[in-house]
Coordinates of C-alpha atoms in Angstrom, one line a residue:
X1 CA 3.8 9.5 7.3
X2 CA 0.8 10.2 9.7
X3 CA -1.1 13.4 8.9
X4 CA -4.6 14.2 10.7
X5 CA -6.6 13.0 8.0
X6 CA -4.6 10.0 8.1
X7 CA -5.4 9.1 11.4
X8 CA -9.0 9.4 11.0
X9 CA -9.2 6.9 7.8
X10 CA -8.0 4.0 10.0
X11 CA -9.9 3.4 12.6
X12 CA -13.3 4.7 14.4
X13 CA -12.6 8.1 16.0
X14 CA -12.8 7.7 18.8
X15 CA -14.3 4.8 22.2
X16 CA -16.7 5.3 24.6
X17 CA -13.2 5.2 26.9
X18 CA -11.4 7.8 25.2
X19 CA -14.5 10.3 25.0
X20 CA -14.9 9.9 28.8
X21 CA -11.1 11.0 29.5
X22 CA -11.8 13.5 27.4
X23 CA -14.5 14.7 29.2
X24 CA -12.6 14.7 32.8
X25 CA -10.1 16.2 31.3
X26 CA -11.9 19.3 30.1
X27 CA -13.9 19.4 33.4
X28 CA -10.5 19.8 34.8
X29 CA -8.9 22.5 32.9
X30 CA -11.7 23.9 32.9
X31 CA -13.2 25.9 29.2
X32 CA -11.2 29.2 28.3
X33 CA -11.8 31.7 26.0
X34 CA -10.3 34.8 25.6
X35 CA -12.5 37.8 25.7
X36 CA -12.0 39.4 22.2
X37 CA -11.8 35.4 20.6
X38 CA -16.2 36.6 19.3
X39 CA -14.2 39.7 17.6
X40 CA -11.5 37.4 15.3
X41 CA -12.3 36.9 11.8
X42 CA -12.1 33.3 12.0
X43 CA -12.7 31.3 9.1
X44 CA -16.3 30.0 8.6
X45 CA -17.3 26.1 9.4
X46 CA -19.5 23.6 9.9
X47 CA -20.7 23.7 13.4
X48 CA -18.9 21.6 16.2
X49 CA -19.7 19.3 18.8
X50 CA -18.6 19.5 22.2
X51 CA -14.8 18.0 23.1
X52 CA -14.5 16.5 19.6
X53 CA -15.0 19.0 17.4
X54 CA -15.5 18.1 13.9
X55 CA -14.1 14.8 14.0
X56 CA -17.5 13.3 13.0
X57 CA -17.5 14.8 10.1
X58 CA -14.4 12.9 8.6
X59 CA -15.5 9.5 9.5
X60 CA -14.5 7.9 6.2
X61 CA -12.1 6.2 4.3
X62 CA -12.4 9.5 1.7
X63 CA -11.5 12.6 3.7
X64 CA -10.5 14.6 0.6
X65 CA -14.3 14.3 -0.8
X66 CA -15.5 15.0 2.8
X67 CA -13.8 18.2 3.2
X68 CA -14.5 19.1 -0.4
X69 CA -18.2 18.7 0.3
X70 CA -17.7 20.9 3.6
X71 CA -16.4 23.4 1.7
X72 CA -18.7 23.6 -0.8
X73 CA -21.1 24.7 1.8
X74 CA -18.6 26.7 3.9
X75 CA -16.2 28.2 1.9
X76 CA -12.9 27.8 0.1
X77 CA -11.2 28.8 3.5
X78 CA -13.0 26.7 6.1
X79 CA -11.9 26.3 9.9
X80 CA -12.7 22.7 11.5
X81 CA -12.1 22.0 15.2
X82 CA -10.4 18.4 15.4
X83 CA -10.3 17.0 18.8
X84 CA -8.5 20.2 20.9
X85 CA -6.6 21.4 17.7
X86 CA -7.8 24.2 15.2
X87 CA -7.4 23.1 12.2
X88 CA -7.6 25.8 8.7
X89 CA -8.8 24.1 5.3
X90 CA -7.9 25.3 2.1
X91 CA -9.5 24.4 -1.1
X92 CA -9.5 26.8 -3.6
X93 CA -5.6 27.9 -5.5
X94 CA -6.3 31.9 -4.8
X95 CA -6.2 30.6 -1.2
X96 CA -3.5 28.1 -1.8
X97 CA -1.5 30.4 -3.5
X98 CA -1.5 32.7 -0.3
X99 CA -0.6 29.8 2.4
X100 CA 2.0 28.1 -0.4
X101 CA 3.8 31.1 -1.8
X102 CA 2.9 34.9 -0.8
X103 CA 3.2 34.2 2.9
X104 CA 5.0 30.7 2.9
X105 CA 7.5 31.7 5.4
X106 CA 4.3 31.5 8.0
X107 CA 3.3 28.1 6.6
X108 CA 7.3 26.8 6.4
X109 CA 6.5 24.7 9.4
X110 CA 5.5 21.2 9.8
X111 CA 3.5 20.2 13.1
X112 CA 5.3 17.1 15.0
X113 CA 3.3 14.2 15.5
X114 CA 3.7 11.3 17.7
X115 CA 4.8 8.9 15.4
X116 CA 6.9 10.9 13.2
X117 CA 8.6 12.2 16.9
X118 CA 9.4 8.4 17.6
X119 CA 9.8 6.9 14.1
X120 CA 11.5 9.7 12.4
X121 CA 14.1 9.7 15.0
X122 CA 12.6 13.4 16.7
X123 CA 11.4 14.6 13.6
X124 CA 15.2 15.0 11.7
X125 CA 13.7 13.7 8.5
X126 CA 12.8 16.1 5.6
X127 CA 9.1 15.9 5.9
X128 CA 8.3 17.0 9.7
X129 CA 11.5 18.8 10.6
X130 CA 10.9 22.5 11.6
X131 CA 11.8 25.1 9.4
X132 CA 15.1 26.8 9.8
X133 CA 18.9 26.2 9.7
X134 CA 18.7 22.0 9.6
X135 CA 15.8 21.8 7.7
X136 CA 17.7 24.2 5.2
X137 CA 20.5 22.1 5.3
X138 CA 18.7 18.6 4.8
X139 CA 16.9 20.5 1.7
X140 CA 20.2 21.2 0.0
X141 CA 21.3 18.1 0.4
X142 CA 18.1 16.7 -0.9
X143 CA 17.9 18.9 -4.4
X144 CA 22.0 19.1 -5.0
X145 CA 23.3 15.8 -3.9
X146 CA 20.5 13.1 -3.4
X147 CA 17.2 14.1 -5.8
X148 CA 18.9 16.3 -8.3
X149 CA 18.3 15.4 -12.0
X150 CA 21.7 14.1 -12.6
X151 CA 21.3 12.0 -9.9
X152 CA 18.2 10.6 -10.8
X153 CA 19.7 10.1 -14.3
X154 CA 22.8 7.9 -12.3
X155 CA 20.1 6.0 -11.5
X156 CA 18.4 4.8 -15.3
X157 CA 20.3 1.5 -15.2
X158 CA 18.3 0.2 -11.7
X159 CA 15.1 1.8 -13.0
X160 CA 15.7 -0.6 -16.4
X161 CA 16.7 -3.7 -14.5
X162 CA 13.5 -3.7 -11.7
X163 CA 11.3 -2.3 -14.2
X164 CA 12.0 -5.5 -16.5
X165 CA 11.5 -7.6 -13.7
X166 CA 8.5 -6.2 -13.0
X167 CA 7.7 -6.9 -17.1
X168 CA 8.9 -11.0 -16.5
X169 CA 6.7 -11.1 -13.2
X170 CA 3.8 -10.4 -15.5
X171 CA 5.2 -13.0 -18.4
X172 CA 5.3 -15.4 -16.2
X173 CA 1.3 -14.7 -14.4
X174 CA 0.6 -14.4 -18.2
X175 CA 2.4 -17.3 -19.8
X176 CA -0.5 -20.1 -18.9
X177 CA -2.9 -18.2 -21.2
X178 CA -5.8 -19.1 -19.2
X179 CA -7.2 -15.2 -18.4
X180 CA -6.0 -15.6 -14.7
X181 CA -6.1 -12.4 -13.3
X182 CA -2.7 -10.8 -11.5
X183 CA -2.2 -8.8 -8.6
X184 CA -1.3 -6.3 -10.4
X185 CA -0.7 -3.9 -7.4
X186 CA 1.6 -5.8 -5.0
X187 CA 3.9 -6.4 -8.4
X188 CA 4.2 -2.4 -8.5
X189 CA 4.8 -2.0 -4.5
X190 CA 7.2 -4.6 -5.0
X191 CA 9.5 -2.9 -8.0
X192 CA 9.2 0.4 -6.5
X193 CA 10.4 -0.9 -3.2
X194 CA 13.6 -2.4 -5.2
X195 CA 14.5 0.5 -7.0
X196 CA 14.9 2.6 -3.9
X197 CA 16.2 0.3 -1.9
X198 CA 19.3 -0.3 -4.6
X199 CA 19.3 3.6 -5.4
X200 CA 19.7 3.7 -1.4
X201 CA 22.0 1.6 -0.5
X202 CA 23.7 0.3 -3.5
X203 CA 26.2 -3.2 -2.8
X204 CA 25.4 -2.4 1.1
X205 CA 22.5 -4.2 1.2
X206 CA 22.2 -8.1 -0.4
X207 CA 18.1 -9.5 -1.0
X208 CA 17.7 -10.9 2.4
X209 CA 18.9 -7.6 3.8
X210 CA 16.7 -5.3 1.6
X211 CA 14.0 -7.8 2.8
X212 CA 14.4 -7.3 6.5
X213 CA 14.6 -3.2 5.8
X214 CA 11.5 -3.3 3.9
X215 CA 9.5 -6.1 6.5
X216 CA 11.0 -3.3 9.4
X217 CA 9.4 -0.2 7.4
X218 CA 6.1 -2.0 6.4
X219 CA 5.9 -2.6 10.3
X220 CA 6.7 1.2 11.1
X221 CA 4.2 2.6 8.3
X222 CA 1.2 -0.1 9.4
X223 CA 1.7 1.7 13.0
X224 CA 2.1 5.2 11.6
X225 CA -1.4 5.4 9.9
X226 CA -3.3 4.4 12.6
X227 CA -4.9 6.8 15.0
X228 CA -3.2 8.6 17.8
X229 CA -5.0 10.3 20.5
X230 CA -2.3 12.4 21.5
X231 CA -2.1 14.2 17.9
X232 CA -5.9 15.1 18.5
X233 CA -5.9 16.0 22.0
X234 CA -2.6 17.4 23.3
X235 CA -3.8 16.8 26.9
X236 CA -4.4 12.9 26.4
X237 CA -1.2 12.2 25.3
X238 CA -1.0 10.0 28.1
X239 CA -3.9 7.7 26.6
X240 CA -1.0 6.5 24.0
X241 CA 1.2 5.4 26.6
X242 CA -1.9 3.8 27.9
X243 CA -2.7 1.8 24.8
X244 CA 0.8 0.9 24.1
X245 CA 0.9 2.7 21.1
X246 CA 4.2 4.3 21.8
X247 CA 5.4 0.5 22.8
X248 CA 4.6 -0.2 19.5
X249 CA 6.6 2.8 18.1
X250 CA 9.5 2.2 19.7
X251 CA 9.8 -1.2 19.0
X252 CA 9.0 -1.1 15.3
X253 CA 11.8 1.9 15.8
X254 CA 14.3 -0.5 17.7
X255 CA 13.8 -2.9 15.2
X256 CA 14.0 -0.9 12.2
X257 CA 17.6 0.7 13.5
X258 CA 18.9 -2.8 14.0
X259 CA 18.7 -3.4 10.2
X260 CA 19.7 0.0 9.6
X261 CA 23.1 -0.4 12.0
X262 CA 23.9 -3.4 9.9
X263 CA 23.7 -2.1 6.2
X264 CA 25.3 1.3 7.7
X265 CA 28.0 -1.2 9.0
X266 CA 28.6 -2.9 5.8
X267 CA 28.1 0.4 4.1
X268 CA 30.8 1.8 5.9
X269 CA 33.2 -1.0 5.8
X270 CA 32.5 -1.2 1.8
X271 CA 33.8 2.9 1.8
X272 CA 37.1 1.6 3.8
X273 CA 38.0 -1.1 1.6
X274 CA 37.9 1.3 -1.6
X275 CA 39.1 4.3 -0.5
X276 CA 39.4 5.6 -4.3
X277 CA 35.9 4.4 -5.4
X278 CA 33.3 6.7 -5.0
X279 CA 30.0 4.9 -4.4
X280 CA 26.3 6.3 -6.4
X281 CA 24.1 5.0 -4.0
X282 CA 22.3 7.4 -2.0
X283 CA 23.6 6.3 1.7
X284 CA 27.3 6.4 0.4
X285 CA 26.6 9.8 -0.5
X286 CA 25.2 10.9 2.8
X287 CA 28.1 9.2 4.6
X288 CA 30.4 11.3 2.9
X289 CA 28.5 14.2 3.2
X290 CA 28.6 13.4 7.2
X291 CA 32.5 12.6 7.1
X292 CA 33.4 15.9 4.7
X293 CA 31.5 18.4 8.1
X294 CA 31.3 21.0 5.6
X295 CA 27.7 21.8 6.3
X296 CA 26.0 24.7 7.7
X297 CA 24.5 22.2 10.5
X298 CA 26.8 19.0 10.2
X299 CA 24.9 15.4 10.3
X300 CA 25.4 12.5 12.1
X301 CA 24.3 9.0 11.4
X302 CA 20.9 9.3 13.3
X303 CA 19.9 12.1 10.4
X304 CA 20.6 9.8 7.6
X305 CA 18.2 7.3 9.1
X306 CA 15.9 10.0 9.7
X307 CA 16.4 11.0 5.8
X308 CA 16.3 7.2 4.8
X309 CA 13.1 6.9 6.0
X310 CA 11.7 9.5 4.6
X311 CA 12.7 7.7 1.1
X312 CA 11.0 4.5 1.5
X313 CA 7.9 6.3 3.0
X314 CA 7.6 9.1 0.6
X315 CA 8.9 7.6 -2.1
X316 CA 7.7 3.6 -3.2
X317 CA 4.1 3.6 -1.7
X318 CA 3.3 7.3 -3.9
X319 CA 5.0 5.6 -6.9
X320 CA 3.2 2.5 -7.0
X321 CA -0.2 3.8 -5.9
X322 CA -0.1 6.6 -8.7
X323 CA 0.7 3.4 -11.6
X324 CA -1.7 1.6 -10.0
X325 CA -4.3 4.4 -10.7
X326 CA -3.1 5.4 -14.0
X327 CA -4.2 1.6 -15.3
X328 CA -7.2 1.3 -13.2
X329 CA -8.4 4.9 -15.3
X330 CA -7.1 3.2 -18.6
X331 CA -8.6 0.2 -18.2
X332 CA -12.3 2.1 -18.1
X333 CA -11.2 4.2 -21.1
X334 CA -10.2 1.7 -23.8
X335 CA -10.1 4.3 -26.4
X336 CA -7.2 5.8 -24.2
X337 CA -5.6 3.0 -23.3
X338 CA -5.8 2.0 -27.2
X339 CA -4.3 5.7 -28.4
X340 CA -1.2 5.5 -25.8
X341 CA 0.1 1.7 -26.9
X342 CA -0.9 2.7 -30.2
X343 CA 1.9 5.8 -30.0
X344 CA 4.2 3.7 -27.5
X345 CA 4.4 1.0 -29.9
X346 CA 5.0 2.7 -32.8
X347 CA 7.9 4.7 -31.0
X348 CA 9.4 1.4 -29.2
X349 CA 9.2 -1.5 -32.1
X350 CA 12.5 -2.5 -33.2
X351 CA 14.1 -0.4 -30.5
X352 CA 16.6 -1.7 -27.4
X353 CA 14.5 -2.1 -24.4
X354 CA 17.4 0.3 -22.7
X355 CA 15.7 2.8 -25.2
X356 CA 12.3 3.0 -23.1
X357 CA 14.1 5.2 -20.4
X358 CA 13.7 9.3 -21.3
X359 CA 11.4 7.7 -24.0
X360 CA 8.8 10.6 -23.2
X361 CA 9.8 13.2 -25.5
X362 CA 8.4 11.0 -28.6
X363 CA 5.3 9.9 -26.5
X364 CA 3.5 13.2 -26.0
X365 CA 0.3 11.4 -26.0
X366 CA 1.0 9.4 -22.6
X367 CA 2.8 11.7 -21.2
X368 CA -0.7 13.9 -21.0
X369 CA -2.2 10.4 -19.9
X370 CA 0.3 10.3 -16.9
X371 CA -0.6 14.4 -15.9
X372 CA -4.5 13.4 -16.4
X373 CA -4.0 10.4 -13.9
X374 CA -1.7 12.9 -11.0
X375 CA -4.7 15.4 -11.6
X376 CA -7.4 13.0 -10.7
X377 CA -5.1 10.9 -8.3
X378 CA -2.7 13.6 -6.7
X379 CA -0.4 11.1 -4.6
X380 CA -0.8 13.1 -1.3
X381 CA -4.5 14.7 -1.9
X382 CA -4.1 16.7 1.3
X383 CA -0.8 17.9 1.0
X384 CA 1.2 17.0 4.9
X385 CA -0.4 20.3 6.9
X386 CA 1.8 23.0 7.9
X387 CA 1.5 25.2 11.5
X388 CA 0.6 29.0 11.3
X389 CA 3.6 30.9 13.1
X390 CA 2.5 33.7 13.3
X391 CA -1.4 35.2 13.0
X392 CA -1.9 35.9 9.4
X393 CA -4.7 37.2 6.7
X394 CA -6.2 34.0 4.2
X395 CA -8.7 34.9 2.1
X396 CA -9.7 37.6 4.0
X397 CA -9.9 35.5 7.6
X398 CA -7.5 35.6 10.6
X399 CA -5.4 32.4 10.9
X400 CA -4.1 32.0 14.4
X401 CA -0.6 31.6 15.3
X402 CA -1.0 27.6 16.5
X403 CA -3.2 26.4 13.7
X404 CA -2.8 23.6 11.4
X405 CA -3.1 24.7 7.8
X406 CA -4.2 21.8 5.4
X407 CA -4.1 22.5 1.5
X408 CA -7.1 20.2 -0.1
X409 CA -5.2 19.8 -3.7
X410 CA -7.4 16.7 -4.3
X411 CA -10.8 19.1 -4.3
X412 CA -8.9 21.6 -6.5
X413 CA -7.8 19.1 -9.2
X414 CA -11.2 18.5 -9.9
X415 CA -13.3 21.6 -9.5
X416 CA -15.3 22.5 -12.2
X417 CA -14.3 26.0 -12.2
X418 CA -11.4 25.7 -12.9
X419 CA -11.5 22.4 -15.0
X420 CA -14.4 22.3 -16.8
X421 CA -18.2 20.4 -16.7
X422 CA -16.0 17.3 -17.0
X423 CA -13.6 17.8 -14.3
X424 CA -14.7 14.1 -12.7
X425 CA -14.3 12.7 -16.0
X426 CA -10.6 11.2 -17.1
X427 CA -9.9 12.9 -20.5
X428 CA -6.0 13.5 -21.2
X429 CA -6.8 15.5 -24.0
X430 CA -7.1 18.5 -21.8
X431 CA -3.3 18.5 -21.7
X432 CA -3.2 19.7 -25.3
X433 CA -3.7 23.5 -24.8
X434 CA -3.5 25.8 -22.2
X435 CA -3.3 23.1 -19.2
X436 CA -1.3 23.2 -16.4
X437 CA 1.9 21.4 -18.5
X438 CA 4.5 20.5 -15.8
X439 CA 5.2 19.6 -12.1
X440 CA 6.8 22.6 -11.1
X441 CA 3.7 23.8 -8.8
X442 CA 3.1 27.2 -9.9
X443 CA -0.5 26.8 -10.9
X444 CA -2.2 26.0 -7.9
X445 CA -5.0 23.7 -9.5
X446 CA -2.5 21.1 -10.0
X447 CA -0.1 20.4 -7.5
X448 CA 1.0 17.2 -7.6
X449 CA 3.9 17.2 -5.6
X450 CA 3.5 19.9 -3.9
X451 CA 4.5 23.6 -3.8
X452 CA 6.6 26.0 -2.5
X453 CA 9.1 25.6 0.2
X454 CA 8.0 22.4 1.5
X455 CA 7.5 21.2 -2.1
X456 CA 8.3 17.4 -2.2
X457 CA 12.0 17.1 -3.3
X458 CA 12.0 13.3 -4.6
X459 CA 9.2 14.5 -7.5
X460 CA 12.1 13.6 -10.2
X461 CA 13.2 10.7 -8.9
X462 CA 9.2 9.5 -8.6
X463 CA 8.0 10.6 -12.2
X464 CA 11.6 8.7 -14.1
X465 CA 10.3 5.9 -12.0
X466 CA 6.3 6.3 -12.6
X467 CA 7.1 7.3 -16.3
X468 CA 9.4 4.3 -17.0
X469 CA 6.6 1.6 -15.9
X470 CA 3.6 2.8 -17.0
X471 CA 5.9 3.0 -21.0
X472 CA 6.5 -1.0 -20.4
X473 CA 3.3 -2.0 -18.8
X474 CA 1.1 -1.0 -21.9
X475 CA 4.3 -1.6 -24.2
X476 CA 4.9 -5.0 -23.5
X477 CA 1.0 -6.4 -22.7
X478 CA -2.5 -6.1 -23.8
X479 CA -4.7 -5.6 -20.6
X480 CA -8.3 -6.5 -19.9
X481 CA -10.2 -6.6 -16.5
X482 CA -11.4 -10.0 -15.0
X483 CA -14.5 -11.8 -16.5
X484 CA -17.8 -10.7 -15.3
X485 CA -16.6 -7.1 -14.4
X486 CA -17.1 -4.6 -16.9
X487 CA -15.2 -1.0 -17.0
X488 CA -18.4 0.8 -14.9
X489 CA -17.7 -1.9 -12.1
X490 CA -14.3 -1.4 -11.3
X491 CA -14.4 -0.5 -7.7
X492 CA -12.8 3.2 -7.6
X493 CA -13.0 3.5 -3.8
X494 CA -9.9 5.4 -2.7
X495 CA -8.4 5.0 1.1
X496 CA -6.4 7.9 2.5
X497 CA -3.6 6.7 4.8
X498 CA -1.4 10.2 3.8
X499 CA -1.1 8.9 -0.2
X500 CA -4.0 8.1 -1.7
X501 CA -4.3 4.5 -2.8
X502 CA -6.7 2.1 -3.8
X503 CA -8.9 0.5 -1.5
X504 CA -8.9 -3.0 -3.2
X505 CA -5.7 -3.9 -4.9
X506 CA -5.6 -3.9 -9.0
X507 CA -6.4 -7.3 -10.2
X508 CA -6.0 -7.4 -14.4
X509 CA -5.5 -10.0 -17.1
X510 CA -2.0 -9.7 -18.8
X511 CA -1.9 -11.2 -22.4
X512 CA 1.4 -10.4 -23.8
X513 CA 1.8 -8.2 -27.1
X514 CA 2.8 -9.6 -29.9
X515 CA 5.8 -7.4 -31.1
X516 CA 8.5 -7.6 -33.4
X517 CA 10.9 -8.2 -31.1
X518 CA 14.9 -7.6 -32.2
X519 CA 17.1 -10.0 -31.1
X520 CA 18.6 -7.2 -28.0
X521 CA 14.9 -7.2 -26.9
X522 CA 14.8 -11.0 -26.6
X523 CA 18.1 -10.8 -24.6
X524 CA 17.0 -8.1 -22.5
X525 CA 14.0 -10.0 -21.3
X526 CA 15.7 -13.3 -20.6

């Protein structure tokens, strides 16, 4: 959902309106400082202008790379002034380390913003609810009932299905043999979209019902990364009312709850009818979760929405966007893209296509390729900022009590200190020995979900998903960029809405491997 940074890559900063209000308004409140604020350690910046802060100096599409710059100059613990709120950025892992796990109970917060207080129903959704008793709760729910492995595992059969559809959308682009390029990245937004809306809601919700959802979420997510005065400047939060950004808000909201009361309905109904069956899908689960009231802080049908959202936002856009980057890297490497069909090929020929899912055991090779691809393409590059609760030590500087805390894991994925000479370079070799080899966020230069407390609780359920398409896309096809671009050209540009995707959309040339396929491949593919 929205985050600062994700604000600021949508649209100019700020209008020659808005800067005036701003102005009146701090003529009116008048400037206040306390008098010992020259005696706090505050962390060191780049200096600020007045009213806006530091806002200029993430005017881009790429705030990860403008903050890593900043902090190159400033320091791995840098304080910016956005708009009227203090902001704290951390880019080195001693720092990160300190913020995500020695003194995480001060960081367990998220702050609210406008659109996640209006879209994710008053911030009851996993991502921005405040740390404490229901965010405790939602978690449990989230790693025992909804996200655990044996869950995700339930969930291998919809994962095959979409993912071969996905595999005969490309047969068909492919099937004219004239080099037409394919839009390679609405085809993954597309199957990650279907596999968690049928790990959602199962039966509940028929193709022209998933369709509405999704339309209703598109809507809600379009309106969520754009900027929002009031998250800058607490005192202008009347400018959004103004706009008719909150009209928006609540209307995208009205509409996405009407979808949402009918597939609950049917949902619901479904649960009646077969009273003995007991349903996988995810809102089934949650339903019965609600009806048992067995929870420390029992949940209602607003929370599930709340929760639901948080899937579809958190979970299809980071899938696609990281596939989509994992062939845009391979696609200027040829000699890696050659080694991992090379290895998945030799593993997968005269297999069952149901083989490919938990294929990665035998394909150690692309596995390293998919850990190279989250290091240089981390899915959320500035992890969703937590609020300081208390005054607190990082990296030697005082953090007020207030402050937004924002954890730069893009800049530390790629530092050379920690990485090498080569740290912009994609080489999953480095894999091999002594990397950082899993997910689990312990080693603060790779953190690709996250860490700690607020660590993202869907990271299984993403990598089956991530894993599982990026096997069949170089399994099943050759790959080659369009004609007149060569592997230097491909435009790289990255645009930071809160995941990090791809400022143009993947366009390739499929040209369909030549295996030898057993007759339960051919039937699988039909």
């Amino acid at each position: 959902m929205k985050t600062i940074l994700m604000e600021l890559s949508a649209a100019p900063l700020l209008s020659v309106a808005l800067v005036s209000l701003a102005i009146l308004v701090s003529v009116l409140l008048g400037r206040r400082s306390t008098p010992d604020s020259k005696k706090k350690r505050r962390p060191p910046g780049p200096r600020r202008l007045p009213l806006i802060g530091n806002l200029l100096h993430l005017l881009t599409s790429e705030p990860p790379v403008a903050l890593r710059d900043l902090a190159r100059k400033h320091g791995p613990v840098m304080y910016l002034r956005l708009g009227q709120v203090d902001t704290v950025v951390v880019s080195s892992p001693a720092a990160a380390q300190e913020v995500l796990r020695d003194t995480n109970l001060a960081f367990a917060s998220r702050p609210s913003f406008v659109a996640t207080e209006i879209v994710c129903y008053g911030n009851l959704d996993v991502a921005f609810a405040p740390y404490g008793a229901y965010w405790r709760t939602l978690r449990k729910i989230c790693t025992v009932e909804l996200l655990s492995a044996r869950k995700v595992r339930q969930f291998a059969a919809i994962r095959d299905d979409e993912t071969l559809a996905l595999v005969r959308a490309v047969q068909r682009a492919a099937a004219g043999g004239g080099g037409e390029p394919v839009d390679l990245g609405r085809l993954l937004m597309s199957c990650t979209n279907s596999i968690t809306a049928k790990a959602t809601f199962g039966e509940a919700c028929d193709a022209d019902l998933q369709e509405q959802f999704l339309s209703a979420i598109a809507v809600v997510l379009e309106l969520s990364s754009g900027l929002c005065v009031g998250d800058l400047f607490p005192s202008l939060r009347f400018v959004d009312v103004v706009t008719g950004l909150r009209r928006r808000l609540w209307r995208a909201r009205r509409q996405l709850d009407a979808v949402f009361d009918e597939i609950i309905g049917r949902c619901e109904a479904r649960r009646e009818r077969k009273k003995t069956a007991a349903a996988d899908d995810l809102l089934s689960v949650m339903l019965r979760i609600k009806d048992e009231g067995e929870l420390e802080f029992p949940i209602g049908t607003t929370n599930i929405k709340a929760v639901v959202v948080d899937l579809f936002t958190a979970g299809t856009d980071t899938t696609s966007s990281t596939a989509e980057w994992i062939m845009s890297e391979l696609i200027r490497n040829p000699e890696a893209m050659a080694k991992a069909q090379m290895e998945i090929r030799q593993a997968l020929d005269h297999t069952s296509a149901q083989d490919h899912e938990g294929c990665m055991g035998v394909l150690p090779y692309t596995r390293m390729v998919i850990m190279e691809a989250l290091r240089l393409h981390p899915p959320v590059p500035l992890l969703l900022p937590r609020v300081c609760r208390e005054t607190c030590d990082i990296g030697g500087f005082e953090v007020a009590s207030g402050s937004r805390v924002m954890v730069n894991a893009w800049a530390m994925a790629r530092s050379p200190m920690h990485w090498g000479e080569d740290a912009e370079e994609f080489r999953p070799e480095r894999f091999e020995d002594g990397g950082a080899q899993d997910y689990t966020g312990t080693q603060y230069e790779y953190l690709p979900f996250g860490s700690g407390r607020r660590m993202c609780p869907g990271g299984n359920f993403g990598l089956a998903t991530l894993e599982l398409i990026t096997v069949r896309l170089l399994y099943y096809f050759d790959w080659s960029l369009p004609a007149g671009v060569g592997p230097d050209e491909l435009d790289m540009e990255m645009i930071v809405t809160g995941t990090a995707r791809r400022r143009s959309s993947l366009h390739l040339v499929p040209s369909q491997y030549k295996m030898p396929v057993t007759e339960i491949q051919l039937c699988s593919l039909e």
